Amino acid sequence: MSAAEAVKVIKSGDTVFIHGVAQAPQLLIDAMVDRAPELENVRIVHIHHEAEAPYVKPEYEGIFRCESFFVGANVRKATMQGLADYIPVFLSEIPGLIRKGIVNIDVALMNVSPPDRFGYVSLGSSVDVAVAAVQSAKHV
């Protein structure tokens, strides 16, 4: 399916996890932002990622709210301006927050390898908290 079709599962009020570091799925992020006029109060959580973060632009206030576990360059200015939030926590504690439902994930936007002959995919270079997100999200 296309990225636009994939992000149709995102609803107003959902919490969306974005895969971290170099694995951030820019096509899915862009498709989600393209749906901004249809959405409100979408919470976006992630650790640091290298992709563009258009969802922190001032024009998306009330539509998207970023809550990052690590403030990277792509969300630093928005965080300092009060347009995004920082959740201070040790990296090792994040999977537990997700698995216990303290950070409840409705949709996980992931970037994976093509399936092998058995249907398995790899989470690539950013497995860290991604496994907990995939295991806990209602939609991946």
PDB file of C-alpha atoms in Angstrom:
ATOM      1  CA  MET A   1       0.000   0.000   0.000  1.00  0.00           C
ATOM      2  CA  SER A   2       1.072   3.596  -0.397  1.00  0.00           C
ATOM      3  CA  ALA A   3       2.272   5.756   2.481  1.00  0.00           C
ATOM      4  CA  ALA A   4      -0.939   7.810   2.185  1.00  0.00           C
ATOM      5  CA  GLU A   5      -3.032   4.663   2.587  1.00  0.00           C
ATOM      6  CA  ALA A   6      -0.917   3.398   5.489  1.00  0.00           C
ATOM      7  CA  VAL A   7      -1.355   6.528   7.603  1.00  0.00           C
ATOM      8  CA  LYS A   8      -5.138   6.456   7.254  1.00  0.00           C
ATOM      9  CA  VAL A   9      -5.171   4.344  10.438  1.00  0.00           C
ATOM     10  CA  ILE A  10      -4.113   7.441  12.399  1.00  0.00           C
ATOM     11  CA  LYS A  11      -7.082   9.081  14.102  1.00  0.00           C
ATOM     12  CA  SER A  12      -7.475  12.252  16.133  1.00  0.00           C
ATOM     13  CA  GLY A  13      -6.351  11.631  19.698  1.00  0.00           C
ATOM     14  CA  ASP A  14      -3.967   8.804  18.754  1.00  0.00           C
ATOM     15  CA  THR A  15      -0.405   8.414  19.974  1.00  0.00           C
ATOM     16  CA  VAL A  16       2.005   7.742  17.117  1.00  0.00           C
ATOM     17  CA  PHE A  17       5.476   6.276  17.660  1.00  0.00           C
ATOM     18  CA  ILE A  18       8.112   7.131  15.039  1.00  0.00           C
ATOM     19  CA  HIS A  19      11.022   4.736  14.504  1.00  0.00           C
ATOM     20  CA  GLY A  20      14.294   6.276  15.642  1.00  0.00           C
ATOM     21  CA  VAL A  21      17.683   7.409  14.403  1.00  0.00           C
ATOM     22  CA  ALA A  22      18.360   6.590  10.714  1.00  0.00           C
ATOM     23  CA  GLN A  23      15.300   4.326  10.519  1.00  0.00           C
ATOM     24  CA  ALA A  24      12.742   7.140  10.689  1.00  0.00           C
ATOM     25  CA  PRO A  25      10.237   6.569   7.857  1.00  0.00           C
ATOM     26  CA  GLN A  26      10.234   9.989   6.164  1.00  0.00           C
ATOM     27  CA  LEU A  27       7.606   8.954   3.585  1.00  0.00           C
ATOM     28  CA  LEU A  28       5.187   7.976   6.358  1.00  0.00           C
ATOM     29  CA  ILE A  29       5.970  11.121   8.357  1.00  0.00           C
ATOM     30  CA  ASP A  30       5.250  13.276   5.300  1.00  0.00           C
ATOM     31  CA  ALA A  31       2.036  11.368   4.545  1.00  0.00           C
ATOM     32  CA  MET A  32       0.887  11.820   8.156  1.00  0.00           C
ATOM     33  CA  VAL A  33       1.569  15.568   8.002  1.00  0.00           C
ATOM     34  CA  ASP A  34      -0.336  15.763   4.701  1.00  0.00           C
ATOM     35  CA  ARG A  35      -3.377  14.557   6.677  1.00  0.00           C
ATOM     36  CA  ALA A  36      -3.095  17.437   9.173  1.00  0.00           C
ATOM     37  CA  PRO A  37      -6.378  19.110   8.101  1.00  0.00           C
ATOM     38  CA  GLU A  38      -8.238  15.903   9.045  1.00  0.00           C
ATOM     39  CA  LEU A  39      -6.616  15.449  12.470  1.00  0.00           C
ATOM     40  CA  GLU A  40      -6.311  17.017  15.903  1.00  0.00           C
ATOM     41  CA  ASN A  41      -4.537  16.199  19.149  1.00  0.00           C
ATOM     42  CA  VAL A  42      -2.205  13.552  17.694  1.00  0.00           C
ATOM     43  CA  ARG A  43       0.594  12.826  20.146  1.00  0.00           C
ATOM     44  CA  ILE A  44       3.906  11.900  18.512  1.00  0.00           C
ATOM     45  CA  VAL A  45       6.547  10.087  20.575  1.00  0.00           C
ATOM     46  CA  HIS A  46      10.050   9.080  19.579  1.00  0.00           C
ATOM     47  CA  ILE A  47      13.614   8.923  20.645  1.00  0.00           C
ATOM     48  CA  HIS A  48      16.035  10.927  18.527  1.00  0.00           C
ATOM     49  CA  HIS A  49      15.646  10.498  14.775  1.00  0.00           C
ATOM     50  CA  GLU A  50      17.435  12.005  11.803  1.00  0.00           C
ATOM     51  CA  ALA A  51      14.400  12.630   9.603  1.00  0.00           C
ATOM     52  CA  GLU A  52      12.725  15.974   9.104  1.00  0.00           C
ATOM     53  CA  ALA A  53      10.127  16.686  11.780  1.00  0.00           C
ATOM     54  CA  PRO A  54       7.571  18.909  10.030  1.00  0.00           C
ATOM     55  CA  TYR A  55       4.952  18.069  12.677  1.00  0.00           C
ATOM     56  CA  VAL A  56       6.639  20.485  15.134  1.00  0.00           C
ATOM     57  CA  LYS A  57       6.063  23.553  12.952  1.00  0.00           C
ATOM     58  CA  PRO A  58       3.897  26.231  14.619  1.00  0.00           C
ATOM     59  CA  GLU A  59       1.118  25.787  12.033  1.00  0.00           C
ATOM     60  CA  TYR A  60       0.504  22.263  13.348  1.00  0.00           C
ATOM     61  CA  GLU A  61      -0.101  23.336  16.955  1.00  0.00           C
ATOM     62  CA  GLY A  62      -3.271  21.608  18.178  1.00  0.00           C
ATOM     63  CA  ILE A  63      -2.918  18.968  15.465  1.00  0.00           C
ATOM     64  CA  PHE A  64       0.391  17.305  16.394  1.00  0.00           C
ATOM     65  CA  ARG A  65       2.247  17.428  19.700  1.00  0.00           C
ATOM     66  CA  CYS A  66       5.733  15.930  19.800  1.00  0.00           C
ATOM     67  CA  GLU A  67       6.955  14.353  23.023  1.00  0.00           C
ATOM     68  CA  SER A  68      10.510  13.157  22.504  1.00  0.00           C
ATOM     69  CA  PHE A  69      12.632  11.052  24.810  1.00  0.00           C
ATOM     70  CA  PHE A  70      15.763  12.731  23.397  1.00  0.00           C
ATOM     71  CA  VAL A  71      15.834  16.238  21.960  1.00  0.00           C
ATOM     72  CA  GLY A  72      17.631  16.083  18.627  1.00  0.00           C
ATOM     73  CA  ALA A  73      18.370  18.928  16.244  1.00  0.00           C
ATOM     74  CA  ASN A  74      15.111  18.363  14.351  1.00  0.00           C
ATOM     75  CA  VAL A  75      12.910  19.159  17.384  1.00  0.00           C
ATOM     76  CA  ARG A  76      15.229  21.261  19.562  1.00  0.00           C
ATOM     77  CA  LYS A  77      13.964  24.703  18.481  1.00  0.00           C
ATOM     78  CA  ALA A  78      10.303  23.664  18.818  1.00  0.00           C
ATOM     79  CA  THR A  79      11.004  22.216  22.270  1.00  0.00           C
ATOM     80  CA  MET A  80      12.721  25.426  23.384  1.00  0.00           C
ATOM     81  CA  GLN A  81       9.740  27.440  22.080  1.00  0.00           C
ATOM     82  CA  GLY A  82       7.239  25.289  23.972  1.00  0.00           C
ATOM     83  CA  LEU A  83       5.787  23.739  20.798  1.00  0.00           C
ATOM     84  CA  ALA A  84       7.136  20.266  21.663  1.00  0.00           C
ATOM     85  CA  ASP A  85       7.901  18.437  24.889  1.00  0.00           C
ATOM     86  CA  TYR A  86      10.812  16.471  26.291  1.00  0.00           C
ATOM     87  CA  ILE A  87      10.292  13.397  28.453  1.00  0.00           C
ATOM     88  CA  PRO A  88      13.391  13.012  30.655  1.00  0.00           C
ATOM     89  CA  VAL A  89      13.976   9.292  31.078  1.00  0.00           C
ATOM     90  CA  PHE A  90      16.811   6.798  30.756  1.00  0.00           C
ATOM     91  CA  LEU A  91      16.834   5.004  27.409  1.00  0.00           C
ATOM     92  CA  SER A  92      16.678   1.656  29.236  1.00  0.00           C
ATOM     93  CA  GLU A  93      13.368   2.654  30.886  1.00  0.00           C
ATOM     94  CA  ILE A  94      11.473   3.513  27.684  1.00  0.00           C
ATOM     95  CA  PRO A  95      10.525  -0.073  26.666  1.00  0.00           C
ATOM     96  CA  GLY A  96       8.995  -0.600  30.115  1.00  0.00           C
ATOM     97  CA  LEU A  97       6.966   2.605  29.842  1.00  0.00           C
ATOM     98  CA  ILE A  98       5.610   1.369  26.518  1.00  0.00           C
ATOM     99  CA  ARG A  99       4.940  -2.227  27.594  1.00  0.00           C
ATOM    100  CA  LYS A 100       3.191  -1.125  30.798  1.00  0.00           C
ATOM    101  CA  GLY A 101       0.964   1.247  28.828  1.00  0.00           C
ATOM    102  CA  ILE A 102       2.308   4.343  30.575  1.00  0.00           C
ATOM    103  CA  VAL A 103       3.188   5.477  27.062  1.00  0.00           C
ATOM    104  CA  ASN A 104       0.305   3.954  25.120  1.00  0.00           C
ATOM    105  CA  ILE A 105       1.001   3.606  21.386  1.00  0.00           C
ATOM    106  CA  ASP A 106      -1.844   3.461  18.904  1.00  0.00           C
ATOM    107  CA  VAL A 107       0.223   3.562  15.699  1.00  0.00           C
ATOM    108  CA  ALA A 108       3.908   2.761  15.138  1.00  0.00           C
ATOM    109  CA  LEU A 109       5.461   4.205  11.983  1.00  0.00           C
ATOM    110  CA  MET A 110       8.357   1.886  11.222  1.00  0.00           C
ATOM    111  CA  ASN A 111      11.004   1.481   8.552  1.00  0.00           C
ATOM    112  CA  VAL A 112      11.887  -2.175   7.997  1.00  0.00           C
ATOM    113  CA  SER A 113      13.741  -4.296   5.484  1.00  0.00           C
ATOM    114  CA  PRO A 114      11.886  -6.166   2.753  1.00  0.00           C
ATOM    115  CA  PRO A 115      10.603  -9.524   4.050  1.00  0.00           C
ATOM    116  CA  ASP A 116      12.882 -12.520   3.643  1.00  0.00           C
ATOM    117  CA  ARG A 117      11.600 -15.788   2.164  1.00  0.00           C
ATOM    118  CA  PHE A 118       9.963 -16.641   5.513  1.00  0.00           C
ATOM    119  CA  GLY A 119       8.228 -13.270   5.831  1.00  0.00           C
ATOM    120  CA  TYR A 120      10.539 -11.879   8.516  1.00  0.00           C
ATOM    121  CA  VAL A 121      11.757  -8.285   8.415  1.00  0.00           C
ATOM    122  CA  SER A 122      14.556  -6.455  10.191  1.00  0.00           C
ATOM    123  CA  LEU A 123      14.156  -3.278  12.219  1.00  0.00           C
ATOM    124  CA  GLY A 124      17.576  -2.290  10.909  1.00  0.00           C
ATOM    125  CA  SER A 125      19.980  -0.170  12.879  1.00  0.00           C
ATOM    126  CA  SER A 126      17.429   1.151  15.378  1.00  0.00           C
ATOM    127  CA  VAL A 127      16.105  -1.729  17.439  1.00  0.00           C
ATOM    128  CA  ASP A 128      16.442   0.023  20.840  1.00  0.00           C
ATOM    129  CA  VAL A 129      12.857   0.847  21.915  1.00  0.00           C
ATOM    130  CA  ALA A 130      11.354  -0.094  18.537  1.00  0.00           C
ATOM    131  CA  VAL A 131      10.678  -3.697  19.561  1.00  0.00           C
ATOM    132  CA  ALA A 132       8.473  -2.591  22.465  1.00  0.00           C
ATOM    133  CA  ALA A 133       6.663  -0.159  20.154  1.00  0.00           C
ATOM    134  CA  VAL A 134       5.970  -2.843  17.542  1.00  0.00           C
ATOM    135  CA  GLN A 135       4.824  -5.330  20.177  1.00  0.00           C
ATOM    136  CA  SER A 136       2.534  -2.816  21.886  1.00  0.00           C
ATOM    137  CA  ALA A 137       1.047  -0.701  19.086  1.00  0.00           C
ATOM    138  CA  LYS A 138      -2.477  -1.340  17.844  1.00  0.00           C
ATOM    139  CA  HIS A 139      -1.325  -0.633  14.253  1.00  0.00           C
ATOM    140  CA  VAL A 140       2.177  -1.001  12.794  1.00  0.00           C
TER     141      VAL A 140
END
